[in-house]
Structure formats: structure tokens, C-alpha cells
mmCIF file of C-alpha atoms in Angstrom:
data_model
loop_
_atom_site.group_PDB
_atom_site.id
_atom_site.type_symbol
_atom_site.label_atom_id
_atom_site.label_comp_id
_atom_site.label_asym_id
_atom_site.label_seq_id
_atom_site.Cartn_x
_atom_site.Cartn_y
_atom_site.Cartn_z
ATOM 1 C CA UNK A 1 52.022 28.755 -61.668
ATOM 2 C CA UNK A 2 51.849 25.248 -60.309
ATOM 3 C CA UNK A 3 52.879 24.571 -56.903
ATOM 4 C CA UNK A 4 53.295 21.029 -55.936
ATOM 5 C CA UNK A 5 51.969 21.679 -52.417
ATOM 6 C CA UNK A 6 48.888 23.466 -53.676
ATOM 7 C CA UNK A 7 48.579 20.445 -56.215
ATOM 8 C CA UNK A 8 48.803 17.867 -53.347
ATOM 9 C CA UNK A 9 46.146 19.258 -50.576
ATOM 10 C CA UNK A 10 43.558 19.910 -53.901
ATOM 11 C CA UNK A 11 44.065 16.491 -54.624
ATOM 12 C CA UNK A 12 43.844 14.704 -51.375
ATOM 13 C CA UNK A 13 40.417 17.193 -51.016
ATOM 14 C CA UNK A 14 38.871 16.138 -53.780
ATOM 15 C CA UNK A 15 39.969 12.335 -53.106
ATOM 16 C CA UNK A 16 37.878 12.423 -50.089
ATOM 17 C CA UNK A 17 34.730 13.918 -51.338
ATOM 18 C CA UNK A 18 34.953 11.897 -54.684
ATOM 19 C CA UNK A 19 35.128 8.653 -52.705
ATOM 20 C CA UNK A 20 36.143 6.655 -55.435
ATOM 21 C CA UNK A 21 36.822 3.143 -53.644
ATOM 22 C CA UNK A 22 33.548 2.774 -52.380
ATOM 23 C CA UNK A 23 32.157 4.006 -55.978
ATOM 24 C CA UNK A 24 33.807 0.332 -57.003
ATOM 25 C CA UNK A 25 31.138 -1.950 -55.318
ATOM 26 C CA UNK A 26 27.893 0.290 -56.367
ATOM 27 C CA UNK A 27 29.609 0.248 -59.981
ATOM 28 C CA UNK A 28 29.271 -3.312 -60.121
ATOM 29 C CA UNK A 29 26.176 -4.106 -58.641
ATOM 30 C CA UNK A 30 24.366 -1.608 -61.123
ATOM 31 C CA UNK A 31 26.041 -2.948 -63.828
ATOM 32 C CA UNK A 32 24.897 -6.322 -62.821
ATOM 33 C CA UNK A 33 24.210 -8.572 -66.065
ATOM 34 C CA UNK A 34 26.452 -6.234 -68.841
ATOM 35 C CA UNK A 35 28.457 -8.134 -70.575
ATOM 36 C CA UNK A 36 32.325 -7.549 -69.738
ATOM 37 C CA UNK A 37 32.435 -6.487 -72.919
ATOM 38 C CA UNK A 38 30.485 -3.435 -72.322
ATOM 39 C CA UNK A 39 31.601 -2.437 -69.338
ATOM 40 C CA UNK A 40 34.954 -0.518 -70.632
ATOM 41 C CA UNK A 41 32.091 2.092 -72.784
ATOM 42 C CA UNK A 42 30.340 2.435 -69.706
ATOM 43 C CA UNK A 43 33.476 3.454 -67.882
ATOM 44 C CA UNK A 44 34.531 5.835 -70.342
ATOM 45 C CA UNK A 45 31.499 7.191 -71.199
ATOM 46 C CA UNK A 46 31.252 7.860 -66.811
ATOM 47 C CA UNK A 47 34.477 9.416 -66.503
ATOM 48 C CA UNK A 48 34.058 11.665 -69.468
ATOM 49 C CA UNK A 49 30.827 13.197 -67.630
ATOM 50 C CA UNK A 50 32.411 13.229 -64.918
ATOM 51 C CA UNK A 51 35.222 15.268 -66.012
ATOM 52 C CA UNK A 52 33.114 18.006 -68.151
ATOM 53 C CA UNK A 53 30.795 18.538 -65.268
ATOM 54 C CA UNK A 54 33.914 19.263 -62.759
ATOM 55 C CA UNK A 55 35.801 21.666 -65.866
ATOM 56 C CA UNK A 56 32.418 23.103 -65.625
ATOM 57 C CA UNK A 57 32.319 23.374 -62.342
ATOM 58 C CA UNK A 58 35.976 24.331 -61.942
ATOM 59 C CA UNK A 59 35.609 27.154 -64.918
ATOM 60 C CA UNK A 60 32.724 29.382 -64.530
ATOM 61 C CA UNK A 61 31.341 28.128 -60.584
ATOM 62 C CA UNK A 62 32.647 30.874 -59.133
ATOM 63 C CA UNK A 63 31.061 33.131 -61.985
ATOM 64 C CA UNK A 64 27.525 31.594 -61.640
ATOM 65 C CA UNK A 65 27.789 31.916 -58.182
ATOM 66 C CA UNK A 66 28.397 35.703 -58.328
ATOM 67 C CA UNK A 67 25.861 35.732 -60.641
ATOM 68 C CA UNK A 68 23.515 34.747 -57.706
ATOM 69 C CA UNK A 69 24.519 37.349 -55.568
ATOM 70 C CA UNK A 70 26.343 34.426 -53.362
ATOM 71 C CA UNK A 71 29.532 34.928 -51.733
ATOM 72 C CA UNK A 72 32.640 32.095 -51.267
ATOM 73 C CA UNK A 73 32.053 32.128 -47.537
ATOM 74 C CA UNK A 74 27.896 31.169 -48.113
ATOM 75 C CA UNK A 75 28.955 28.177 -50.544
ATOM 76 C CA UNK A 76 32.171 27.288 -47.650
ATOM 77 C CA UNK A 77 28.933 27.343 -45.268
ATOM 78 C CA UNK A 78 26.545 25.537 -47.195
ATOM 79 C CA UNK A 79 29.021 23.105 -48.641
ATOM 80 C CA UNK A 80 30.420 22.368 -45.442
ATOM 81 C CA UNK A 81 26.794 21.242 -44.047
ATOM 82 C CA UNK A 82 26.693 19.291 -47.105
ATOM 83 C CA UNK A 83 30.017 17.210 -47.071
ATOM 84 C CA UNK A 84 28.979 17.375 -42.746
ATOM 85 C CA UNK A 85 25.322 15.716 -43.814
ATOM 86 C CA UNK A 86 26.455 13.318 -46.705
ATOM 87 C CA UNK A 87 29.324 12.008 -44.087
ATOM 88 C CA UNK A 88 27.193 11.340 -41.456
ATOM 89 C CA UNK A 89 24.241 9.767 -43.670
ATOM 90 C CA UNK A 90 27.189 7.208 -45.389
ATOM 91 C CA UNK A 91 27.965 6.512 -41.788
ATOM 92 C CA UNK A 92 25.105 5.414 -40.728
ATOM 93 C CA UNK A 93 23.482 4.411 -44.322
ATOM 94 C CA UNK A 94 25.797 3.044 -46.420
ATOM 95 C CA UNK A 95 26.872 4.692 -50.085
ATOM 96 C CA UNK A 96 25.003 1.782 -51.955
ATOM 97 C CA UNK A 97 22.206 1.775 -50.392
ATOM 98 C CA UNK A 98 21.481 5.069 -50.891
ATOM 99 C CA UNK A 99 22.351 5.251 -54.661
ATOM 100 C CA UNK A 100 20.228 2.453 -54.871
ATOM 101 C CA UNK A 101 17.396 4.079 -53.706
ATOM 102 C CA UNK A 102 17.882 6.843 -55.667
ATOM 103 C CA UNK A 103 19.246 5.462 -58.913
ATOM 104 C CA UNK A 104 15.763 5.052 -60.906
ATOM 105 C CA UNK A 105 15.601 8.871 -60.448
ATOM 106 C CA UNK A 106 19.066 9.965 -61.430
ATOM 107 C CA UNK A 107 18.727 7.924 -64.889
ATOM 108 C CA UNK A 108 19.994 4.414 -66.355
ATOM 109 C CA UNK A 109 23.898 5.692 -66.025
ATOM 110 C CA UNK A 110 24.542 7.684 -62.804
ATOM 111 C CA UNK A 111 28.199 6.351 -62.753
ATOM 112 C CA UNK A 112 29.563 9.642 -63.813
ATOM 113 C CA UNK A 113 26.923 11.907 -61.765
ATOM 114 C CA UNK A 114 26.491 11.786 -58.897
ATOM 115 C CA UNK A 115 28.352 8.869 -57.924
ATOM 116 C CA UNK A 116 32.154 10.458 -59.162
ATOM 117 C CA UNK A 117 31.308 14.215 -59.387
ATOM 118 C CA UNK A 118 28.195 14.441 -56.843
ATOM 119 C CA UNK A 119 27.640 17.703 -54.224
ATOM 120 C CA UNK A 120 30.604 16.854 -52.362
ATOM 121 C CA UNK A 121 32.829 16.571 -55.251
ATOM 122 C CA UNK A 122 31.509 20.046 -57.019
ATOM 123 C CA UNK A 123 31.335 22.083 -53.870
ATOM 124 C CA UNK A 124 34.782 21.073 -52.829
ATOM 125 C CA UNK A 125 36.235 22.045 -56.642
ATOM 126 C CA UNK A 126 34.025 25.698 -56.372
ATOM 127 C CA UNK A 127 36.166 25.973 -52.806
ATOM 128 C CA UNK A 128 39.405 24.896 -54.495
ATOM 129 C CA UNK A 129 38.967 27.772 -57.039
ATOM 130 C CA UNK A 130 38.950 30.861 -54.743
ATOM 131 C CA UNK A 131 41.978 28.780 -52.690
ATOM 132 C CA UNK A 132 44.002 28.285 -55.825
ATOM 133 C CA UNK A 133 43.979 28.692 -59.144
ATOM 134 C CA UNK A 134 42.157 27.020 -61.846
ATOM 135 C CA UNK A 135 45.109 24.998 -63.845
ATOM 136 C CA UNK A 136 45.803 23.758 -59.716
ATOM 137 C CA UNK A 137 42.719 22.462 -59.366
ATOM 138 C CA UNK A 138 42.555 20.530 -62.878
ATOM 139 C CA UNK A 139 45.767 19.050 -62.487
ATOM 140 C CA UNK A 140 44.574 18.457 -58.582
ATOM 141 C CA UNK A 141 41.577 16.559 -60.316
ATOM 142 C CA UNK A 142 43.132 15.340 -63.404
ATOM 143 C CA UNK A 143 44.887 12.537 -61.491
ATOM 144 C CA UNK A 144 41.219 11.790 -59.665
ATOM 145 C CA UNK A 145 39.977 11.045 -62.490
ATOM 146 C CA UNK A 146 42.335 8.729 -63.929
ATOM 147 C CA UNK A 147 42.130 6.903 -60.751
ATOM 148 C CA UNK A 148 38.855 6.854 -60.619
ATOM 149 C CA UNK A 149 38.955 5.309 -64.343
ATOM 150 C CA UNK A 150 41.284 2.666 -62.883
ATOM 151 C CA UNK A 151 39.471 1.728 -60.564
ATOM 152 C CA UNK A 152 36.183 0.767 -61.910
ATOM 153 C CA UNK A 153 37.992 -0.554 -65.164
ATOM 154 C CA UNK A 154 40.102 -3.167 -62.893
ATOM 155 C CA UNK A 155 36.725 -3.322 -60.454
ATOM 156 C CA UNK A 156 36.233 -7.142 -61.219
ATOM 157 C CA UNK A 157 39.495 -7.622 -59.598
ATOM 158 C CA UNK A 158 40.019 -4.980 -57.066
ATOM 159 C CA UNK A 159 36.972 -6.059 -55.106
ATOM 160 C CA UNK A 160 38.080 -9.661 -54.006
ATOM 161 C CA UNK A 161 41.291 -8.715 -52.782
ATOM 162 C CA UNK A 162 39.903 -5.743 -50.660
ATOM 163 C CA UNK A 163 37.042 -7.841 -50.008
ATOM 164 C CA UNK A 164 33.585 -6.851 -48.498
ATOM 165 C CA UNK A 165 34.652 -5.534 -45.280
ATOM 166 C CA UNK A 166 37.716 -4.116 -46.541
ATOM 167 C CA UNK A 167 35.621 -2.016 -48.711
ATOM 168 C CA UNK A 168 33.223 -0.750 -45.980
ATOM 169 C CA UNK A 169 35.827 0.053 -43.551
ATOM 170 C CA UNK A 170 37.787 2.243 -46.443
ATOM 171 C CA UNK A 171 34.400 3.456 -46.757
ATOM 172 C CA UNK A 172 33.554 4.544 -43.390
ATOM 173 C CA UNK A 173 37.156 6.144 -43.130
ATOM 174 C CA UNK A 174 36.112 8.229 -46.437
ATOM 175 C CA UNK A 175 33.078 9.547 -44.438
ATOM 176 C CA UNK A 176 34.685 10.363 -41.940
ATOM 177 C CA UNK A 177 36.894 12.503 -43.402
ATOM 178 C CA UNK A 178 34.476 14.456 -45.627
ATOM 179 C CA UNK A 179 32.645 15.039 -42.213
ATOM 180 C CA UNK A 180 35.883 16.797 -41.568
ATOM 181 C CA UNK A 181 36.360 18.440 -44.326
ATOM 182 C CA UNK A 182 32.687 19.548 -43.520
ATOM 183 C CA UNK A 183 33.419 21.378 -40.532
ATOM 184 C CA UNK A 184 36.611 23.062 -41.496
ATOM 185 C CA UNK A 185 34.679 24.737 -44.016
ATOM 186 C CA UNK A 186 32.183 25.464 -41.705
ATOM 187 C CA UNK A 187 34.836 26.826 -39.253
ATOM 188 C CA UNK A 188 36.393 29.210 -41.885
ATOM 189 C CA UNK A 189 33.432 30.607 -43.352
ATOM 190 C CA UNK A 190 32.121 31.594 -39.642
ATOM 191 C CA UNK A 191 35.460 33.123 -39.367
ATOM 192 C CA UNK A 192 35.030 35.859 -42.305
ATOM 193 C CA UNK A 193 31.361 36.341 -41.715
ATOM 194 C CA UNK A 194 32.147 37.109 -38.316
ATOM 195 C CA UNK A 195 34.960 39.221 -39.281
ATOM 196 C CA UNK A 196 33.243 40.515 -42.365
ATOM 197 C CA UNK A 197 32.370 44.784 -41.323
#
């Protein structure tokens, strides 16, 4: 059964880790010199990968991980350093940058993955699952997603009115708060190893 609460703290979780603001600005500088006309495929065609990978990983990532002998409380630990890491790095190395670096590696199109649905974004919906239910956490990321469609649909226009420093500072908030994130699940899953017999 949906609870609204439940619905609300998924979503503003996997807000945070998804980023999606800051996605805006790398959007548009690797999709420097498509046509406009292009652009709305590219969008779609983002999103939609986005959204299978996170129904995968919202489906059957607690399975696989059983499968691998790992327990909730190793993937809150190991997440946490993760979402503790990849806030710190976008602190001090911004989101673009790093993409950037990395994009001729990921493929021509990493819009969808990692850039929407990256580490952050699948270890936080794996976390979600054993918090809540699965139907919470897709209609905690179903409205993510839409946003996140939004967002780099209207990009061309969003940008200027947030405007370059606007978009960092949103930016650096969005780190900061995945670092959180980061070390409450670092704090809980000491808690039940250390209470595990």
C-alpha cells in the first residue's frame, strides 16, 4: 500500500543522488551542434534508459545481490562511501568536468547512464527497496523521471534564467547533500553490523 510519507522521503532521496539540475548544463554542452530538432529523440531515448535500468534496479537488485552472498547493510556501507566519494569529488571537481573526461568511454549517449541513473542513483533505489516497497519506490521515482524529462527538454531555456552560477551553487548544494545521505547510510549499516550476533 502506498503511503504518501514513504512516497515523499523516496523521492526527495533519489532527487538528491539523481542530481538532475546540474545534469541540464552537461546535457547541453554534449549535445553541442544537434540540431533542436533532434534533441527531443535524444531526450526520450535518455529517459527511457534511464527508467529500465532503475525498474531493473528497483525489481530484482535486491535478488542479484543475494545472489552474491551480499547483505543490505554491505551495499548501505558501500553505497554510502560511494554517494560520501561522488559528493566530495563534485565538490571539489565539478559534475561536467568529470563526465567530460569520462564521456568517450561511457559511449556517444551517456545522458541516460550514468548521468540520470549513475551509482548514486542505483544504490540509493537498491536501499529504498529493503526500506519500502517496490510500487513506493517507482512511484518515488516515477515523478524523477518526468522531471528529469522536463528539464533537459526545456534546458535551452532553464539555463539563462538560473544562469551559470545559479547552476553551480544548486550544484554544490546537491553534493552536499548526497555526502549526507552518504554517511547516514554509513551510520546505519555500522549500527546492524555492530549489533548483528
Amino acid at each position: 500500500m502506498l503511503v504518501f510519507e514513504h512516497v515523499w522521503v523516496a523521492s526527495l532521496a533519489i532527487f538528491v543522488s539523481m542530481n538532475i539540475v546540474t545534469t541540464a548544463p552537461i546535457y547541453m554542452s554534449l549535445t553541442e551542434g544537434i540540431s533542436d530538432s533532434e534533441r527531443p529523440k535524444l531526450v526520450r531515448s535518455a529517459v527511457i534508459l534511464a527508467g529500465v535500468v532503475a525498474c531493473l534496479m528497483t525489481l530484482v537488485g535486491t535478488d542479484l545481490l543475494r545472489l552474491m552472498g551480499v547483505t543490505i547493510s554491505d551495499l548501505r556501507l558501500a553505497g554510502g562511501l560511494v554517494l560520501l566519494g561522488l559528493g566530495f569529488y563534485d565538490l571539489v571537481l565539478s559534475r561536467g568536468q568529470r563526465i567530460a573526461q569520462a564521456a568517450e568511454d561511457i559511449g556517444p549517449v551517456p545522458i541516460g547512464v550514468p548521468l540520470l541513473v549513475g551509482p548514486a542513483t542505483m544504490t540509493t533505489l537498491i536501499v529504498m527497496t529493503e526500506a519500502h516497497d517496490k510500487l513506493t519506490v517507482a512511484a518515488a521515482f516515477l515523478p524523477n523521471l518526468i522531471l528529469a524529462y522536463l528539464v533537459l527538454y526545456f534546458a535551452h531555456k532553464i539555463l539563462p534564467i538560473l544562469g551559470d552560477a545559479g547552476t553551480k551553487a544548486i550544484g554544490k548544494l546537491m553534493s552536499l547533500m548526497l555526502m549526507a545521505i552518504g554517511v547516514a547510510m554509513i551510520r546505519s549499516a555500522l549500527q546492524n553490523i555492530l549489533s548483528a550476533p
